[in-house]
Tab-separated table of C-alpha atoms in Angstrom:
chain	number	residue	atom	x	y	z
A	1	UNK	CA	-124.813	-51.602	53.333
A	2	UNK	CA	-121.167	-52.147	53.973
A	3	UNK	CA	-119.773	-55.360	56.093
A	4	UNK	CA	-118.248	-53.566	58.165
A	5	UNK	CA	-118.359	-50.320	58.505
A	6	UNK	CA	-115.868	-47.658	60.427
A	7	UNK	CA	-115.699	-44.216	62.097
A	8	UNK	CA	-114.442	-42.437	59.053
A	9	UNK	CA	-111.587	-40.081	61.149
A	10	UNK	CA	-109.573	-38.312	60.635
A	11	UNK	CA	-108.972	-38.073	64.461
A	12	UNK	CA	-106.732	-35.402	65.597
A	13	UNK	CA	-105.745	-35.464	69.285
A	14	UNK	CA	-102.856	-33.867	71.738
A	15	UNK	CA	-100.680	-36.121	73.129
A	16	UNK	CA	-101.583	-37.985	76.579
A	17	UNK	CA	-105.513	-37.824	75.126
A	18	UNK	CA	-107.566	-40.691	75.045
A	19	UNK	CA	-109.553	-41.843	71.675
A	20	UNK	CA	-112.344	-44.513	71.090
A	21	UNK	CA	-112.893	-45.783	67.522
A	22	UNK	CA	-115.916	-48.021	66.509
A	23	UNK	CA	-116.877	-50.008	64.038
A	24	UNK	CA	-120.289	-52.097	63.353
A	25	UNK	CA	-120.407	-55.114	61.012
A	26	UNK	CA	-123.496	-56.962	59.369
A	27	UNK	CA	-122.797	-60.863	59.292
A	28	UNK	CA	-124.082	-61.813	62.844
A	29	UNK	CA	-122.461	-65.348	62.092
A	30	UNK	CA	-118.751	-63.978	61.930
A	31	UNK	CA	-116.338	-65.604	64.309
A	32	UNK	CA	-113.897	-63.569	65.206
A	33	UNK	CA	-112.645	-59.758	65.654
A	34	UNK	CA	-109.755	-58.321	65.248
A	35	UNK	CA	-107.701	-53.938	65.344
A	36	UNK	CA	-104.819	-53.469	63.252
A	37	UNK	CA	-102.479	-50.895	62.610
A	38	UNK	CA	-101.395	-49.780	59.695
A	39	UNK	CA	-98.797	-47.211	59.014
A	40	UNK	CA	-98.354	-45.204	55.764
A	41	UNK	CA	-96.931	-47.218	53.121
A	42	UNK	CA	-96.741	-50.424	55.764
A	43	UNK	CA	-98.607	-54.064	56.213
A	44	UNK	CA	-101.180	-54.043	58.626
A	45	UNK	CA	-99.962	-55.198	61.811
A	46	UNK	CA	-102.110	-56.902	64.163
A	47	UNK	CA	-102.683	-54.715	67.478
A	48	UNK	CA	-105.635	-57.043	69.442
A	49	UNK	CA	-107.962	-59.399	69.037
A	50	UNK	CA	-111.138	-59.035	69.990
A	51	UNK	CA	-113.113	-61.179	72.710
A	52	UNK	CA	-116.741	-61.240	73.953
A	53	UNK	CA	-115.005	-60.384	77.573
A	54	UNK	CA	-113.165	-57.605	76.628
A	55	UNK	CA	-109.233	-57.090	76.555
A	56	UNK	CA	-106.592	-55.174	77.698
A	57	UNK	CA	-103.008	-54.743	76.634
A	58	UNK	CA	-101.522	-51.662	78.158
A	59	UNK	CA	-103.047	-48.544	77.063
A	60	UNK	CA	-105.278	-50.511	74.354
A	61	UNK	CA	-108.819	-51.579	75.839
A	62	UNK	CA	-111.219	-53.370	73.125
A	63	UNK	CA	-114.526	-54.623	73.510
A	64	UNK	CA	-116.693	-56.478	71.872
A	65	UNK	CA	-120.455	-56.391	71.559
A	66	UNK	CA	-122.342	-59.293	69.848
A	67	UNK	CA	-125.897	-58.271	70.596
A	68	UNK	CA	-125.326	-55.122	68.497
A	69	UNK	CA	-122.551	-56.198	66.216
A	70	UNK	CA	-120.292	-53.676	67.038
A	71	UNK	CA	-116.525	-53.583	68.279
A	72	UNK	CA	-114.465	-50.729	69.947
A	73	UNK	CA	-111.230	-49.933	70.377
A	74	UNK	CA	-109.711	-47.212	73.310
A	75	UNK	CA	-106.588	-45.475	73.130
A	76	UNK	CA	-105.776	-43.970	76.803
A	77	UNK	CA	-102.853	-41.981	77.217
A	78	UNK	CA	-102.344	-41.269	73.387
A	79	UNK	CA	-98.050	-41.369	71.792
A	80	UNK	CA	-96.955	-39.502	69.246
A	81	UNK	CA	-96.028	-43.356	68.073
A	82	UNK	CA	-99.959	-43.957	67.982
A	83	UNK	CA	-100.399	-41.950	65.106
A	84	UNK	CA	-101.586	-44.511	62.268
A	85	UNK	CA	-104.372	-45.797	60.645
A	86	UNK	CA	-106.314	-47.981	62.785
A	87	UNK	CA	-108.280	-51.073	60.649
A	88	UNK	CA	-111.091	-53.196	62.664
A	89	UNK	CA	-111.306	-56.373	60.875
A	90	UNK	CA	-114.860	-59.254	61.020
A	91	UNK	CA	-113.827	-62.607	60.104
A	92	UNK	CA	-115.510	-65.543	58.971
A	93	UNK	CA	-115.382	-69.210	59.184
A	94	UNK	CA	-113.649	-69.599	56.268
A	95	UNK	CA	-111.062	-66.731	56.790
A	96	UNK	CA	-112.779	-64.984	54.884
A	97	UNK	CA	-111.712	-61.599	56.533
A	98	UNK	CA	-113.469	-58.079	56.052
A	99	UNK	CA	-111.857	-54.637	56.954
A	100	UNK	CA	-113.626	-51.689	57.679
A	101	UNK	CA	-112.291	-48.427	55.761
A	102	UNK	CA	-109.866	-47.317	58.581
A	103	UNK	CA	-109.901	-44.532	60.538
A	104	UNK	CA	-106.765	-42.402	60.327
A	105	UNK	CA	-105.611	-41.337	63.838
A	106	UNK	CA	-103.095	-38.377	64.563
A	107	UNK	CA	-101.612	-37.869	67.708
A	108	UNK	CA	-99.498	-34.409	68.267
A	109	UNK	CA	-97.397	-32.568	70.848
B	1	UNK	CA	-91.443	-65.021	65.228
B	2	UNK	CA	-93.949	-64.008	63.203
B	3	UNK	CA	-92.656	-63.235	60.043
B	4	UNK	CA	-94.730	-63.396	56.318
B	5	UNK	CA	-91.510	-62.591	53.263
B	6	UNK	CA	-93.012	-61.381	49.771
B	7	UNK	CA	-90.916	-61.252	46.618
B	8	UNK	CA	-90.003	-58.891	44.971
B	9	UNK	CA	-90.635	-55.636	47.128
B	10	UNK	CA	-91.517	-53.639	43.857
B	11	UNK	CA	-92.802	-54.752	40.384
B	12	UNK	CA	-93.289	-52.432	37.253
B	13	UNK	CA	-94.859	-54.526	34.404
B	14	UNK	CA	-96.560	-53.753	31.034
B	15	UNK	CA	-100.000	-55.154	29.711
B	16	UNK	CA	-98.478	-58.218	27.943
B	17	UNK	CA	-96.447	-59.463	30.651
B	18	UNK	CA	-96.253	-62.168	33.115
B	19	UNK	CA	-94.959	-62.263	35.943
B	20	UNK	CA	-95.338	-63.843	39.204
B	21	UNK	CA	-95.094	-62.437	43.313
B	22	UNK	CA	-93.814	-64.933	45.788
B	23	UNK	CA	-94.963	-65.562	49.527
B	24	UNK	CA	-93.300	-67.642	52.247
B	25	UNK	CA	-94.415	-68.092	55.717
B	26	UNK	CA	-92.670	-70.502	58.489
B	27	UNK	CA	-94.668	-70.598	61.154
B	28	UNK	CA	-96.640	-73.467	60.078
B	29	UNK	CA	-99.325	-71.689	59.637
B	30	UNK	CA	-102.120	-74.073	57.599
B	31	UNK	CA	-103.946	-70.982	55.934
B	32	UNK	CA	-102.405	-68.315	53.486
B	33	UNK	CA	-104.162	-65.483	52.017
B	34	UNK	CA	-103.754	-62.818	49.015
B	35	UNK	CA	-105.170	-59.288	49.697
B	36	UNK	CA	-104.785	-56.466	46.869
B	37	UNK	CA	-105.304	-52.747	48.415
B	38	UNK	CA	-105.558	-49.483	46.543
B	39	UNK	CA	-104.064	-46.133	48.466
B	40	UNK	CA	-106.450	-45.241	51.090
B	41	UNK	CA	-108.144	-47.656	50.597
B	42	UNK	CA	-108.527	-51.277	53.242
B	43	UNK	CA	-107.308	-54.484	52.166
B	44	UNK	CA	-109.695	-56.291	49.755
B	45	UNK	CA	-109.850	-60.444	50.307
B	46	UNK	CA	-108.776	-62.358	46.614
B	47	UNK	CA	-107.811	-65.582	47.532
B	48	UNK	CA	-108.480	-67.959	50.814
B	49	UNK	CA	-106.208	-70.682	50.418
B	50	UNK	CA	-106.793	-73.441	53.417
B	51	UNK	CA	-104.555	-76.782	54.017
B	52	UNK	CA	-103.044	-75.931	50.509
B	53	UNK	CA	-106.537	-76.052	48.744
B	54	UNK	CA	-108.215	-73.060	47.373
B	55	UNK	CA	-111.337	-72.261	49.346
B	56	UNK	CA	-112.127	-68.849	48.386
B	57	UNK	CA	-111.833	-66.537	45.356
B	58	UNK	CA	-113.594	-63.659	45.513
B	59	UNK	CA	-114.535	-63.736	41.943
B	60	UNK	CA	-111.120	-62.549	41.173
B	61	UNK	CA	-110.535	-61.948	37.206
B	62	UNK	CA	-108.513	-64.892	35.470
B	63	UNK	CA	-105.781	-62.827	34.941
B	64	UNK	CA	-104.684	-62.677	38.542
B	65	UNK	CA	-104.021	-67.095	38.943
B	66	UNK	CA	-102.776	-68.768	42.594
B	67	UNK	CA	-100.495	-71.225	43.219
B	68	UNK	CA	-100.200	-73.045	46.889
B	69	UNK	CA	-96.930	-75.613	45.729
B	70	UNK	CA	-96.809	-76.321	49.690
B	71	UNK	CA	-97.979	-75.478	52.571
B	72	UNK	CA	-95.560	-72.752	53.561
B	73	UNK	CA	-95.683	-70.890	49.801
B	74	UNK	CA	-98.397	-69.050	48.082
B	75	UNK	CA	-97.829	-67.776	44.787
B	76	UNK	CA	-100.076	-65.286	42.608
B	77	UNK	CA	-99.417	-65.442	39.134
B	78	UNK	CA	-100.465	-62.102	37.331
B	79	UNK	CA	-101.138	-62.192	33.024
B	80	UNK	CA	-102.182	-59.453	30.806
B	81	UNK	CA	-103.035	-56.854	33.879
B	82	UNK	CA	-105.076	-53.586	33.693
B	83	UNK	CA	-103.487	-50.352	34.866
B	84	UNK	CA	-106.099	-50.667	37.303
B	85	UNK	CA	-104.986	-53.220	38.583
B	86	UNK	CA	-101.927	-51.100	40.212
B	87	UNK	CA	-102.133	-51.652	43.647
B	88	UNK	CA	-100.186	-53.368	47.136
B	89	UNK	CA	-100.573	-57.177	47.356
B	90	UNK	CA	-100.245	-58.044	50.259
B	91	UNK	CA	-99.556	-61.995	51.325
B	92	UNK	CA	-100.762	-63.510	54.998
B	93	UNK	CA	-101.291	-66.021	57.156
B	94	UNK	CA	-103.058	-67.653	60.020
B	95	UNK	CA	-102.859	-70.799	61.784
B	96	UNK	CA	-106.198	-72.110	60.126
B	97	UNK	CA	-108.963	-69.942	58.540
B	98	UNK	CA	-110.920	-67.739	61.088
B	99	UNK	CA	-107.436	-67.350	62.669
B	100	UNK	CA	-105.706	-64.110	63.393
B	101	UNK	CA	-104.013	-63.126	59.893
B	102	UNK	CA	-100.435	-62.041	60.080
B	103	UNK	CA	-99.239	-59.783	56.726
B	104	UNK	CA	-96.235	-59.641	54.835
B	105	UNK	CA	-94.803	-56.277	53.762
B	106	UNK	CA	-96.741	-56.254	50.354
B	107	UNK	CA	-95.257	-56.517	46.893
B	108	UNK	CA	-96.090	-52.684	45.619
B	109	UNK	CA	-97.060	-53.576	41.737
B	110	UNK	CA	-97.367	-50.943	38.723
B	111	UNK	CA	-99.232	-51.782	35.689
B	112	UNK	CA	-98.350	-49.475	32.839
């Protein structure tokens, strides 16, 4: 079984859509949570962390559930900008970090 | 400003080379990290380095060998590569380990 394991996309969606991507992992002693975004050919760039309350930046909503190891992320109002692929990442103590595969999002008019 | 700088952008090398990729960070940032990642692929962990001591290797092959010469640096020092080993290596960073991890733009390498 994989660490962490992701929605394997491709989502397609219309513009002004809303999306949800998941992602479960398998260490219930990692620390901390993170989404990034990663465009073709780019870094990853980090878009949220992840807390036990729940966060909100603007149109980006993710949540965190410890009881079942999962995390989500949700896209409301979706921009042709959004279009990327979107990495959850499980990290450890140590740093040591785990993606999951990535699911590749594409937003069009 | 959160900024992670790799050197050099690209990098073609043969089998019998050496060569080294360079990472700088200056946000004082006590962890640094070294992430190869294949297309389509996500980022795979190689290298944990913490307060400038190495804390993790993922069982990397000797042929790929860090340096941390201070705490804002990280070097990887690559000998005798596998075309396989073609890939994006991409630096970060975090305040300490378990931190948020902020990338550089990746040095794109090509084994041939």
């Amino acid at each position: 079984r994989k660490e962490v394991e992701q929605d394997p996309g491709p989502f397609n969606v219309p513009e002004g859509a809303t999306v949800a991507f998941n992602c479960t992992y398998s260490n219930s002693a990692s620390q901390s949570f993170f989404w990034y975004r990663q465009d073709c050919r780019k870094e990853p760039k980090l878009l949220m962390s992840v807390y036990s309350s729940g966060n909100e930046d603007g149109r980006f909503t993710a949540q965190l559930n410890r009881a079942s190891q999962y995390i989500s992320l949700l896209i409301r109002d979706s921009k042709l900008s959004d279009s990327a692929t979107y990495l959850c990442a499980v990290n450890g103590l140590y740093g040591d970090m785990r993606f999951g595969a990535g699911t590749r999002l594409t937003v069009k008019p | 400003d959160t900024e992670v700088t790799q050197t050099p952008k690209h990098l073609v090398m043969g089998m019998t080379n050496k060569k080294s990729l360079k990472c700088e960070q200056h946000m004082g940032h006590r962890a640094m990290y070294w992430y190869k990642q294949k297309a389509k692929k996500p980022p795979e962990l190689m290298f944990v380095y913490s307060y400038e001591k190495l804390s993790i290797n993922e069982s990397v092959p000797s042929r790929f060998s860090p340096e941390c010469p201070n705490s804002s640096l990280l070097n990887l020092h690559l000998h005798a590569l596998q075309p396989e080993d073609s890939a994006l290596y991409l630096c970060a960073s975090s305040q300490a380990p378990g931190y948020e991890q902020y990338f550089g733009p990746g040095t794109r390498l090509t084994v041939t």
